């Protein structure tokens, strides 16, 4: 059981999680909370010894400030030159902050324990509360803050409000791992030694973005591997503009700050108001990058995707849980879905969707999703967004007959929407040209012929809510693919000229969360998928309101391998939607075998996205068998522990292994890339197998000793380019 304790009369708090500890002290002179430890488990004795030890620094400036070194909340002010977490303007022009610790509270709520440290400015009525929440079953520490201006205070302008900062221990050679990419090439893993420069990961796009994920991992001396070594990592639970900065301070310490992006930031806080910041979660683990990912996955499954309702002190996680089976510790397994986008694009109509639904059902698909193109004026991407009425030319009888047909076939029905957007060529825009984000006298820059509705406006947010609510109330819909195909430009809110228009950056996302939370409340059985032109909006907060992420618009199975590998660093396979599409792939023109495409997509939540009418009967039969096979081991992939055995970038073969939660089943996938003649493929050794047990291959019946799997492994029949394998082993006692 995790604990947060502070021994009587001492100034040290110790947060003890199953495999790690985090310790804080409050300095005697200033009373400010200072960071002591984040790493292996320690006791109070060690925490006190660390607190008593003075850091040795040659830099005189830092010796004088040792008492204020490693602050848990760095308010800008005084002789402080590292990245502050909070910076404000007071009404009289004062801009520095001087805190002291005013109060503290520790509470337990079920399996979660929260410590709140209340800091008060010495002269001005401004309070900041630092939150630390841990769980009995996880090493993830959730941190965030809340700023409070009391009734008797005066207005302040917040210029920067980061959720938290993480101090890394005294080590050398810090290496940063992060996820970088673009449209169609999301979540590519990159690594870099953290030098004396600052390393900034950010989005100024209004979503998390394809460019960087709000995720970092650090290891010392670049020596952590997949299976060994200490790794410190973090994820920001926010779906709008964000920033994470890694720096080495003048005193040589490594410090990571993160939260809302402070670019173009001004948040006016009036007397009696407060500002709750998103969660910046951190995780320390000793077992390398593999254990790091498995711990994030488990946290995501238990506390993000299937949380039983959270206290709403931070905007990150909904207080209203997603539909959750009472007592079930894990989210529902994801159904095998079919999506029409790559088959029919904007040309959806009742007839072609019926045909696709028939074929999909024969193959064992469980959820049929009609993508873009079903609503008024949507012949291409030039028109229609905003006018969410069924196109009567394409669906003369409305959507109901198609939905009925899909349900009769035994599948759920899903639909695509992009409700945050508007095409200038739409009735909505003609009626409300002022509803979009824009600056007066400036171009309204279009992307994919669309503009962004200003969701920060409550009237616009209400319209979005009632539009989607109407759709879900009018039809028997089980699933919504919620898309957002362009990022912000000209993020103006002219109606609020002198009333803090910069607030749009944050209010937009807060209202998006409100809309999703209210839709969950009104339609608890409907599941949502987060899509932003692929994986442009992927983070813990959106995952607490949606079941899954559309990982990338690039469905080329070979390109998907590194995308999915990077995604798995931060997010669980259950949340990773992966489709099998046509060959040659419409984006890359690469031809790949059907089994290869399946084996790649089966490594996450499986979907089918090809034009089934053009698949041969043999291909459809093969697909049916593969889907049936996937269903047999689906819980192992979606709930299991993931081990990245071989990485394409390193080994020219990629291999993943999943172990069921009860350890009674194992699934292994392996894929080759383009191979030269004469190269070997060899064997791949499995991890986490019980050496005293035997494992039977469910397909061939071959029996493997646990020791053989551990020492020699499974043979990899991957001598040819773009070959793949999928093995499902069952433990036999
Ligand atoms: C982008 C999505 O990522 C695609 O899957 C598809 O839904 C299109 N938008 C539709 O416009």
XYZ file of C-alpha atoms and ligand atoms in Angstrom:
744
model
C 0.000 0.000 0.000
C 1.405 3.420 -0.913
C 1.760 6.042 1.808
C 2.492 9.737 2.307
C 3.990 10.426 5.719
C 5.596 13.240 7.660
C 7.067 12.202 11.012
C 5.977 14.273 13.994
C 8.019 17.452 14.333
C 9.923 16.895 11.075
C 9.887 18.962 7.946
C 10.078 16.049 5.511
C 7.326 14.359 3.517
C 7.912 10.941 2.071
C 5.748 9.577 -0.720
C 6.233 5.823 -0.854
C 4.972 3.965 -3.908
C 5.360 0.235 -4.656
C 8.796 0.587 -6.289
C 9.893 4.174 -5.768
C 9.917 7.118 -3.391
C 9.568 10.864 -3.727
C 10.672 13.121 -0.875
C 10.175 16.795 -0.122
C 11.419 18.975 2.706
C 10.544 22.495 3.703
C 13.510 24.742 4.279
C 13.839 26.188 7.776
C 14.434 29.810 6.747
C 12.025 30.355 3.890
C 9.614 27.565 4.665
C 9.583 26.657 0.987
C 9.086 23.053 -0.137
C 12.323 21.767 -1.631
C 12.863 18.623 -3.577
C 14.921 15.884 -1.928
C 14.563 12.639 -3.775
C 12.844 10.928 -6.720
C 14.070 7.414 -7.290
C 14.575 4.096 -5.518
C 12.599 3.447 -2.336
C 14.079 5.193 0.716
C 12.996 5.662 4.335
C 12.664 8.789 6.440
C 16.170 8.376 7.798
C 17.666 8.672 4.335
C 15.325 11.520 3.421
C 16.480 13.453 6.518
C 20.119 12.745 5.709
C 19.633 14.096 2.176
C 17.880 17.147 3.626
C 20.784 17.797 5.998
C 23.466 17.530 3.298
C 24.419 20.851 1.672
C 24.945 20.674 -2.044
C 28.564 21.410 -3.018
C 28.635 23.971 -5.734
C 31.477 26.072 -7.092
C 29.051 28.595 -8.386
C 28.928 31.208 -5.600
C 25.547 32.408 -6.686
C 24.164 28.983 -5.979
C 25.857 28.539 -2.601
C 24.071 31.638 -1.355
C 20.852 30.204 -2.618
C 21.321 26.630 -1.482
C 18.390 27.005 0.867
C 16.208 27.764 -2.100
C 17.728 25.167 -4.354
C 15.486 22.594 -6.033
C 12.200 24.268 -5.208
C 9.069 22.227 -5.734
C 7.388 25.332 -7.122
C 9.727 27.845 -8.684
C 8.045 31.242 -8.519
C 9.928 33.782 -10.627
C 11.598 36.339 -8.420
C 14.862 37.117 -6.669
C 18.119 35.764 -8.055
C 16.533 32.884 -9.850
C 17.611 32.187 -13.391
C 16.428 28.668 -14.067
C 13.019 28.039 -15.618
C 10.329 29.258 -13.216
C 7.074 27.373 -12.961
C 4.921 30.393 -12.060
C 5.213 34.016 -13.141
C 2.550 36.650 -12.468
C 1.971 40.416 -12.704
C 0.382 41.947 -9.621
C -1.948 44.935 -9.994
C 0.630 47.431 -8.681
C 3.276 46.403 -11.193
C 5.197 44.006 -8.948
C 6.113 40.906 -10.895
C 8.213 38.772 -8.531
C 6.856 36.101 -6.202
C 7.927 35.327 -2.636
C 6.228 32.281 -1.187
C 6.111 30.628 2.164
C 4.495 27.371 3.183
C 1.153 28.142 4.821
C -0.570 24.802 5.323
C -0.684 21.187 4.240
C -3.129 18.325 4.085
C -2.963 14.628 3.275
C -6.112 12.732 2.357
C -6.920 9.225 1.201
C -9.728 8.500 -1.237
C -9.980 4.791 -2.052
C -6.659 3.714 -3.521
C -5.424 7.288 -4.042
C -3.577 9.452 -1.534
C -3.164 13.177 -2.080
C -0.820 15.627 -0.388
C -1.605 19.319 -0.821
C 0.988 21.913 0.133
C -0.490 25.420 0.366
C 1.903 28.286 -0.371
C 1.075 31.900 0.273
C 2.752 34.977 -1.191
C 4.388 36.989 1.610
C 2.803 40.306 0.630
C -0.006 39.734 -1.851
C -3.231 37.760 -1.553
C -2.173 34.948 -3.879
C -2.093 31.312 -2.937
C -0.811 28.319 -4.827
C -1.651 24.765 -3.872
C 0.712 22.006 -4.960
C -0.973 18.637 -5.414
C 0.769 15.245 -5.251
C -1.397 12.184 -5.871
C -0.186 8.590 -5.738
C -1.940 5.229 -6.003
C -1.563 1.957 -4.144
C -0.808 0.023 -7.306
C 1.389 2.371 -9.317
C 4.641 4.303 -9.328
C 3.072 7.117 -11.313
C 2.990 10.329 -9.302
C 0.422 12.881 -10.492
C 1.372 16.485 -9.825
C -0.459 19.687 -10.557
C -1.174 23.057 -8.949
C -4.021 25.463 -8.337
C -3.718 29.239 -8.063
C -6.242 31.019 -5.866
C -6.917 34.762 -5.629
C -9.119 35.374 -2.570
C -12.164 37.669 -2.597
C -10.202 40.434 -0.883
C -7.365 40.218 -3.440
C -6.772 42.241 -6.595
C -6.641 41.153 -10.188
C -3.453 39.415 -11.293
C -2.222 38.407 -14.724
C -0.635 34.977 -14.944
C 2.107 34.894 -17.565
C 3.231 31.352 -16.916
C 1.610 28.600 -14.904
C 3.329 25.267 -15.311
C 1.772 22.287 -13.626
C 4.950 21.005 -12.011
C 8.703 20.778 -12.227
C 10.795 17.659 -11.826
C 14.301 17.737 -10.359
C 16.522 14.886 -11.427
C 19.131 13.449 -9.067
C 22.832 14.331 -9.117
C 24.055 12.200 -12.030
C 25.925 12.846 -15.241
C 25.329 12.381 -18.949
C 21.584 12.793 -18.962
C 19.956 11.475 -22.116
C 16.536 12.643 -23.200
C 14.170 10.332 -25.085
C 11.161 11.923 -26.730
C 8.552 11.290 -29.405
C 8.756 13.395 -32.508
C 7.048 13.289 -35.898
C 4.635 14.814 -38.362
C 1.391 13.973 -40.128
C 1.677 10.346 -41.233
C 4.864 9.792 -39.233
C 3.859 10.358 -35.629
C 5.640 9.165 -32.463
C 9.125 8.502 -33.814
C 11.496 7.872 -30.935
C 14.464 10.235 -30.716
C 17.281 10.374 -28.206
C 19.640 13.198 -27.369
C 22.217 13.978 -24.676
C 21.032 16.916 -22.612
C 23.877 19.422 -22.879
C 24.107 22.895 -21.448
C 21.395 24.034 -23.828
C 17.694 23.879 -23.027
C 15.673 21.295 -24.819
C 12.109 22.372 -25.546
C 9.304 20.042 -26.603
C 6.104 21.909 -27.314
C 2.937 22.480 -29.253
C 1.548 25.908 -30.096
C -1.117 24.356 -32.285
C -4.081 24.021 -29.926
C -3.725 20.226 -29.819
C -0.935 18.018 -28.564
C 0.235 17.896 -32.237
C 1.866 15.377 -34.536
C 5.190 17.104 -34.034
C 5.880 16.206 -30.397
C 4.071 14.171 -27.789
C 3.787 15.643 -24.270
C 6.110 12.919 -23.016
C 9.759 12.747 -21.927
C 12.103 10.111 -20.520
C 15.541 10.693 -19.024
C 18.275 8.260 -18.142
C 21.712 9.001 -16.731
C 24.886 8.373 -18.752
C 22.656 7.150 -21.554
C 22.927 3.695 -20.100
C 19.363 2.529 -19.649
C 18.277 -0.181 -22.064
C 14.948 -1.781 -22.767
C 15.402 -4.125 -19.799
C 17.789 -2.431 -17.414
C 18.557 0.871 -15.825
C 16.895 3.751 -14.108
C 14.490 5.853 -16.148
C 12.658 9.008 -15.091
C 9.738 9.906 -17.334
C 6.748 12.210 -17.470
C 3.559 12.922 -19.371
C 1.471 16.053 -19.408
C -2.255 15.362 -19.303
C -3.409 18.214 -21.518
C -4.818 18.207 -25.045
C -4.115 21.807 -26.061
C -0.935 23.873 -26.459
C 1.771 22.688 -24.073
C 5.462 22.971 -23.336
C 8.030 20.778 -21.617
C 11.546 22.145 -21.116
C 14.544 20.122 -20.008
C 17.468 22.200 -18.771
C 20.708 22.002 -16.875
C 20.721 24.870 -14.428
C 23.770 27.046 -13.801
C 24.282 24.903 -10.716
C 24.487 21.812 -12.954
C 21.188 20.273 -11.978
C 18.755 18.794 -14.412
C 15.298 20.211 -14.187
C 12.193 19.531 -16.295
C 9.294 21.975 -16.257
C 6.007 21.511 -18.026
C 2.463 22.663 -18.454
C 0.422 25.004 -20.600
C 2.524 26.718 -23.229
C 3.488 30.182 -22.001
C 3.704 31.544 -25.546
C 1.109 34.307 -26.031
C -0.058 33.587 -22.479
C -2.003 35.942 -20.269
C -4.564 34.624 -17.847
C -6.395 37.285 -15.885
C -7.477 36.129 -12.444
C -10.041 38.329 -10.758
C -10.664 38.394 -6.986
C -12.400 35.228 -5.870
C -11.219 33.165 -8.820
C -8.925 30.196 -9.128
C -6.944 28.473 -11.820
C -6.568 24.695 -11.797
C -3.673 23.370 -13.850
C -3.459 20.065 -15.682
C -1.737 16.992 -14.292
C 1.939 16.495 -15.125
C 2.497 12.866 -14.174
C 5.950 11.464 -13.414
C 7.267 7.951 -13.156
C 10.539 6.529 -11.886
C 11.436 2.929 -12.563
C 14.538 0.776 -12.398
C 13.784 -1.745 -15.110
C 14.659 0.227 -18.237
C 12.383 1.642 -20.926
C 10.381 -1.588 -21.116
C 9.296 -1.392 -17.495
C 8.655 2.323 -17.903
C 6.182 1.651 -20.714
C 4.505 -1.245 -18.936
C 3.971 0.935 -15.874
C 2.466 3.739 -17.968
C 0.219 1.190 -19.718
C -1.019 -0.240 -16.466
C -1.651 3.224 -15.012
C -3.521 4.172 -18.185
C -5.696 1.045 -18.039
C -6.494 1.325 -14.333
C -6.539 5.041 -13.644
C -7.081 6.871 -16.920
C -9.186 4.762 -19.288
C -11.215 3.045 -16.600
C -11.062 5.401 -13.692
C -13.963 5.172 -11.289
C -14.466 8.954 -11.217
C -11.853 11.405 -10.013
C -11.944 14.407 -7.768
C -12.050 17.297 -10.182
C -9.316 19.533 -8.749
C -7.459 19.455 -12.062
C -8.980 19.880 -15.520
C -7.074 16.827 -16.772
C -9.279 13.996 -15.671
C -12.995 13.945 -15.824
C -14.906 13.663 -12.572
C -17.432 11.716 -14.592
C -16.065 8.314 -15.460
C -16.473 6.780 -18.873
C -19.028 4.024 -18.950
C -17.505 1.543 -16.612
C -18.741 -1.883 -15.601
C -19.201 -1.763 -11.861
C -16.320 -3.412 -10.098
C -14.345 -3.999 -13.321
C -10.785 -2.857 -12.811
C -10.068 -2.574 -16.527
C -11.740 -0.828 -19.464
C -13.859 -2.847 -21.890
C -11.959 -4.750 -24.562
C -12.011 -2.885 -27.836
C -14.170 -4.392 -30.580
C -12.752 -5.165 -34.018
C -13.954 -2.238 -36.081
C -14.393 -1.477 -39.735
C -13.917 2.103 -40.974
C -15.034 3.289 -44.400
C -12.540 6.130 -44.976
C -9.963 4.469 -47.203
C -12.656 2.502 -49.059
C -15.174 5.163 -49.991
C -13.677 8.496 -48.758
C -16.285 11.283 -49.177
C -18.358 9.076 -51.483
C -20.236 7.195 -48.751
C -23.866 6.335 -49.503
C -26.402 3.903 -48.154
C -25.732 1.308 -50.807
C -21.939 1.175 -50.610
C -21.971 1.232 -46.808
C -24.489 -1.630 -46.734
C -22.252 -3.673 -49.012
C -19.204 -2.954 -46.906
C -21.154 -3.760 -43.745
C -22.238 -7.129 -45.192
C -18.662 -8.051 -46.039
C -17.311 -6.741 -42.749
C -19.856 -8.752 -40.764
C -18.954 -11.922 -42.668
C -15.352 -11.364 -41.651
C -16.204 -11.060 -37.944
C -16.093 -7.269 -37.548
C -17.920 -6.070 -34.412
C -18.298 -2.325 -34.977
C -19.023 -0.662 -38.321
C -17.963 2.983 -38.607
C -19.089 5.363 -41.351
C -16.350 7.969 -41.744
C -16.420 11.435 -43.331
C -18.894 12.328 -46.102
C -22.346 11.409 -44.721
C -23.618 14.969 -44.092
C -24.939 17.873 -46.170
C -22.689 19.305 -48.823
C -19.786 16.976 -48.084
C -18.719 15.914 -51.553
C -15.093 16.717 -50.846
C -13.202 18.646 -48.196
C -14.315 22.048 -49.522
C -17.762 22.127 -47.927
C -20.093 20.740 -45.329
C -18.285 20.976 -41.987
C -20.705 22.696 -39.638
C -23.902 21.444 -41.312
C -24.420 18.205 -39.445
C -27.573 16.966 -41.208
C -27.657 13.737 -43.121
C -27.081 14.228 -46.851
C -30.393 13.137 -48.354
C -28.846 12.477 -51.744
C -26.513 9.898 -50.271
C -28.944 8.614 -47.656
C -32.445 9.317 -49.049
C -34.015 7.365 -46.186
C -31.775 8.942 -43.558
C -29.222 6.975 -41.540
C -31.710 4.817 -39.655
C -32.098 2.027 -42.258
C -28.321 1.628 -42.544
C -27.947 1.561 -38.763
C -30.708 -1.004 -38.521
C -29.015 -3.125 -41.158
C -25.672 -2.920 -39.361
C -27.313 -3.901 -36.068
C -29.125 -6.807 -37.724
C -25.735 -8.007 -38.875
C -24.741 -8.104 -35.216
C -22.384 -5.126 -35.272
C -22.338 -1.846 -33.368
C -22.678 1.353 -35.377
C -20.166 4.212 -35.292
C -19.981 7.574 -36.997
C -17.314 10.168 -37.804
C -17.688 13.817 -36.848
C -15.442 16.855 -36.756
C -17.587 19.230 -34.721
C -14.874 21.760 -33.804
C -14.509 22.809 -37.440
C -16.346 24.709 -40.108
C -15.922 25.096 -43.869
C -16.440 28.690 -45.000
C -18.744 27.066 -47.562
C -21.371 25.993 -45.013
C -24.637 27.362 -43.684
C -23.111 27.535 -40.226
C -20.320 29.857 -41.322
C -22.653 31.978 -43.424
C -24.812 32.450 -40.314
C -21.959 32.882 -37.800
C -18.742 34.108 -39.399
C -17.744 35.488 -35.986
C -17.740 32.016 -34.412
C -14.262 31.083 -35.634
C -10.891 31.803 -34.070
C -9.584 34.857 -35.915
C -7.938 38.247 -35.595
C -9.605 41.387 -36.935
C -8.014 42.637 -40.170
C -5.975 39.489 -40.572
C -6.271 36.604 -43.010
C -8.334 33.715 -41.748
C -5.823 31.082 -42.722
C -7.486 27.928 -43.973
C -6.132 24.430 -43.832
C -7.973 21.680 -45.680
C -10.431 24.480 -46.554
C -11.561 24.768 -42.955
C -11.511 27.154 -39.997
C -11.524 26.372 -36.292
C -14.656 27.181 -34.313
C -13.838 29.179 -31.207
C -14.823 26.575 -28.656
C -13.617 28.927 -25.919
C -16.878 30.821 -26.431
C -19.552 29.262 -24.288
C -22.256 29.827 -26.934
C -20.177 28.002 -29.553
C -19.389 25.192 -27.123
C -23.104 24.880 -26.308
C -23.884 24.660 -30.011
C -21.306 21.876 -30.487
C -22.677 20.033 -27.473
C -26.295 20.242 -28.593
C -25.404 19.305 -32.187
C -23.600 16.133 -31.146
C -26.189 15.430 -28.466
C -28.955 15.667 -31.111
C -27.097 13.269 -33.363
C -26.596 10.755 -30.563
C -30.205 11.142 -29.410
C -31.620 10.760 -32.925
C -29.750 7.615 -33.902
C -28.723 4.357 -32.311
C -25.001 5.170 -32.316
C -22.463 3.196 -30.267
C -19.228 4.901 -31.226
C -18.018 8.312 -32.337
C -14.759 8.997 -34.133
C -14.131 12.605 -33.072
C -11.764 14.190 -35.573
C -9.952 17.559 -35.624
C -8.090 17.973 -38.876
C -6.303 21.259 -38.477
C -4.441 23.211 -35.869
C -4.976 26.757 -34.662
C -3.920 29.806 -36.578
C -4.865 33.395 -35.622
C -6.081 32.232 -32.184
C -8.043 35.440 -31.640
C -11.258 36.068 -29.779
C -12.181 39.559 -31.000
C -15.407 39.673 -29.001
C -13.223 39.778 -25.870
C -10.926 42.526 -27.168
C -9.999 43.957 -23.795
C -11.093 41.031 -21.687
C -8.241 38.590 -21.901
C -8.697 37.138 -25.413
C -5.509 35.073 -24.903
C -7.605 32.907 -22.618
C -8.870 31.181 -25.793
C -5.810 28.895 -25.785
C -6.944 27.258 -22.556
C -10.700 27.852 -22.498
C -10.976 26.035 -25.840
C -9.642 22.790 -24.396
C -11.501 23.221 -21.100
C -14.748 23.521 -23.051
C -13.852 20.538 -25.216
C -13.480 18.512 -22.006
C -16.790 19.853 -20.703
C -18.551 18.857 -23.919
C -17.132 15.333 -23.842
C -17.943 14.957 -20.146
C -21.526 16.057 -20.683
C -21.902 13.748 -23.663
C -20.672 10.855 -21.519
C -23.208 11.763 -18.911
C -26.057 11.928 -21.420
C -24.946 8.915 -23.517
C -22.952 6.686 -21.180
C -22.865 3.734 -23.568
C -21.275 5.645 -26.444
C -17.516 5.248 -26.872
C -15.340 7.929 -28.425
C -12.101 7.821 -30.392
C -9.715 10.767 -30.394
C -8.459 11.592 -33.865
C -6.696 14.676 -35.123
C -5.662 13.877 -38.677
C -4.246 10.698 -37.094
C -2.395 11.006 -33.784
C -2.453 14.799 -33.446
C -4.360 14.751 -30.155
C -3.008 11.985 -27.965
C -2.493 12.467 -24.249
C -3.661 11.172 -20.887
C -6.433 13.765 -20.500
C -8.120 13.041 -23.818
C -7.765 9.338 -23.053
C -9.758 9.797 -19.859
C -12.644 10.912 -22.106
C -12.141 8.690 -25.143
C -11.413 5.013 -25.387
C -8.728 5.080 -28.018
C -6.517 7.130 -30.298
C -6.418 6.952 -34.082
C -2.666 6.494 -34.153
C -1.845 7.801 -37.625
C -3.362 8.395 -41.056
C -0.458 6.428 -42.428
C -1.775 2.863 -42.643
C 1.222 1.397 -44.468
C 2.045 -1.546 -42.197
C 5.801 -1.154 -42.554
C 5.662 2.568 -41.697
C 3.352 1.749 -38.822
C 5.980 -0.350 -37.045
C 8.083 2.590 -35.753
C 4.950 4.720 -35.256
C 3.391 2.027 -33.076
C 6.686 1.340 -31.322
C 6.978 5.035 -30.351
C 3.322 5.159 -29.334
C 3.902 2.186 -27.039
C 6.487 4.172 -25.073
C 3.695 6.267 -23.598
C 0.366 4.586 -24.282
C -1.271 1.189 -23.877
C -1.860 -1.132 -26.880
C -5.594 -1.107 -26.067
C -5.700 2.620 -26.848
C -3.782 2.236 -30.127
C -6.133 1.853 -33.098
C -4.551 0.087 -36.045
C -6.259 -0.771 -39.331
C -5.558 -3.265 -42.058
C -5.940 -1.431 -45.372
C -5.421 -2.134 -49.053
C -2.262 -3.052 -50.910
C -0.667 -1.120 -52.526
C -1.116 1.334 -49.704
C -2.895 4.490 -50.933
C -0.323 6.759 -49.274
C 3.006 5.000 -49.878
C 2.082 2.733 -52.832
C 3.929 -0.075 -51.030
C 2.615 -3.584 -51.562
C 2.573 -5.809 -48.516
C 1.089 -9.269 -47.885
C -2.284 -9.405 -46.151
C -0.903 -11.424 -43.239
C 1.860 -8.843 -42.711
C -0.704 -6.044 -42.639
C -2.801 -8.012 -40.168
C 0.110 -8.913 -37.938
C 1.061 -5.256 -37.600
C -2.496 -4.099 -36.874
C -3.114 -6.974 -34.437
C -0.423 -5.494 -32.180
C -2.961 -2.934 -30.963
C -6.747 -2.583 -31.180
C -7.536 -4.156 -34.521
C -9.522 -2.407 -37.210
C -10.106 -2.990 -40.906
C -10.019 -0.040 -43.243
C -9.687 -1.427 -46.759
C -12.087 -1.535 -49.651
C -13.498 -4.984 -48.926
C -15.435 -5.095 -52.188
C -12.090 -5.254 -53.980
C -10.637 -7.976 -51.794
C -10.895 -11.426 -53.362
C -13.027 -14.088 -51.660
C -9.782 -15.834 -50.684
C -8.446 -12.656 -49.077
C -11.710 -12.132 -47.207
C -11.644 -15.709 -45.950
C -8.047 -15.251 -44.842
C -9.043 -12.022 -43.100
C -11.916 -13.811 -41.349
C -9.493 -16.417 -39.975
C -7.053 -13.761 -38.822
C -9.799 -11.787 -37.086
C -10.982 -14.947 -35.362
C -7.444 -15.598 -34.226
C -7.087 -12.034 -32.958
C -10.238 -12.405 -30.882
C -8.766 -15.479 -29.220
C -5.755 -13.589 -27.913
C -7.225 -10.065 -27.792
C -7.124 -9.785 -23.965
C -3.434 -10.706 -24.030
C -2.658 -7.843 -26.441
C -5.072 -5.257 -25.058
C -4.545 -5.899 -21.332
C -1.214 -7.702 -21.253
C 2.345 -6.705 -20.432
C 4.235 -5.570 -23.502
C 7.894 -6.374 -24.126
C 9.676 -4.782 -27.085
C 11.997 -7.649 -27.990
C 13.581 -6.299 -31.162
C 13.384 -2.805 -32.600
C 13.408 -2.158 -36.320
C 15.811 0.783 -36.042
C 18.305 -1.349 -34.131
C 17.772 -4.908 -35.287
C 16.213 -4.674 -38.803
C 13.537 -7.013 -37.484
C 10.943 -5.838 -35.016
C 9.401 -8.162 -32.460
C 6.889 -7.605 -29.690
C 5.765 -9.939 -26.955
C 2.671 -9.685 -24.760
C 2.109 -11.661 -21.578
C -1.421 -12.097 -20.259
C -2.161 -10.573 -16.876
C -2.537 -14.055 -15.387
C 0.673 -15.076 -17.200
C -1.060 -18.054 -18.811
C -0.699 -16.875 -22.399
C 1.918 -15.207 -24.559
C 1.594 -13.585 -27.970
C 4.622 -12.771 -30.122
C 4.677 -10.757 -33.336
C 7.733 -10.255 -35.521
C 8.137 -8.387 -38.791
C 11.039 -7.897 -41.153
C 11.730 -4.862 -43.297
C 13.557 -4.866 -46.636
C 16.165 -7.597 -46.228
C 19.403 -8.253 -48.112
C 20.104 -11.748 -49.313
C 22.460 -13.518 -46.943
C 21.284 -11.898 -43.714
C 20.153 -14.047 -40.821
C 17.015 -13.859 -38.861
C 17.836 -16.289 -36.054
C 15.835 -16.566 -32.862
C 14.198 -14.228 -30.488
C 14.413 -14.906 -26.775
C 11.226 -14.373 -24.799
C 10.940 -12.456 -21.557
C 9.026 -13.086 -18.400
C 8.427 -16.777 -19.172
C 8.218 -19.248 -16.322
C 11.222 -21.592 -16.680
C 9.363 -24.327 -14.801
C 6.407 -24.288 -17.201
C 5.823 -25.441 -20.763
C 3.999 -23.491 -23.429
C 1.970 -24.916 -26.293
C 1.732 -23.159 -29.658
C -2.039 -22.804 -30.150
C -1.748 -23.144 -33.914
C 0.816 -25.876 -34.455
C 0.522 -27.696 -31.123
C 4.317 -27.557 -30.656
C 5.353 -27.695 -27.028
C 8.127 -25.355 -25.852
C 9.892 -25.554 -22.520
C 9.929 -22.281 -20.618
C 13.695 -22.587 -20.291
C 14.094 -23.019 -24.060
C 11.972 -19.960 -24.757
C 14.029 -18.001 -22.268
C 17.485 -19.212 -23.351
C 17.087 -19.855 -27.083
C 13.713 -18.368 -27.899
C 11.417 -18.777 -30.860
C 12.748 -19.193 -34.389
C 12.165 -16.198 -36.635
C 11.216 -17.381 -40.129
C 11.818 -13.921 -41.554
C 14.536 -14.351 -44.151
C 12.521 -12.635 -46.847
C 11.681 -8.954 -46.989
C 8.390 -7.970 -45.391
C 7.676 -11.297 -43.816
C 5.954 -11.632 -40.481
C 4.906 -14.066 -37.805
C 2.377 -14.283 -35.039
C 2.636 -16.938 -32.343
C 0.109 -17.549 -29.572
C 1.425 -19.698 -26.733
C -0.602 -21.166 -23.917
C 0.921 -22.248 -20.672
C 0.435 -25.918 -19.823
C 1.095 -27.164 -16.296
C -8.536 12.415 -40.873
C -8.629 11.078 -40.205
O -7.443 10.785 -39.532
C -8.989 10.044 -41.258
O -8.972 8.760 -40.706
C -10.338 10.396 -41.794
O -11.296 10.291 -40.782
C -10.319 11.782 -42.388
N -9.812 12.752 -41.452
C -11.699 12.188 -42.833
O -11.748 13.477 -43.261
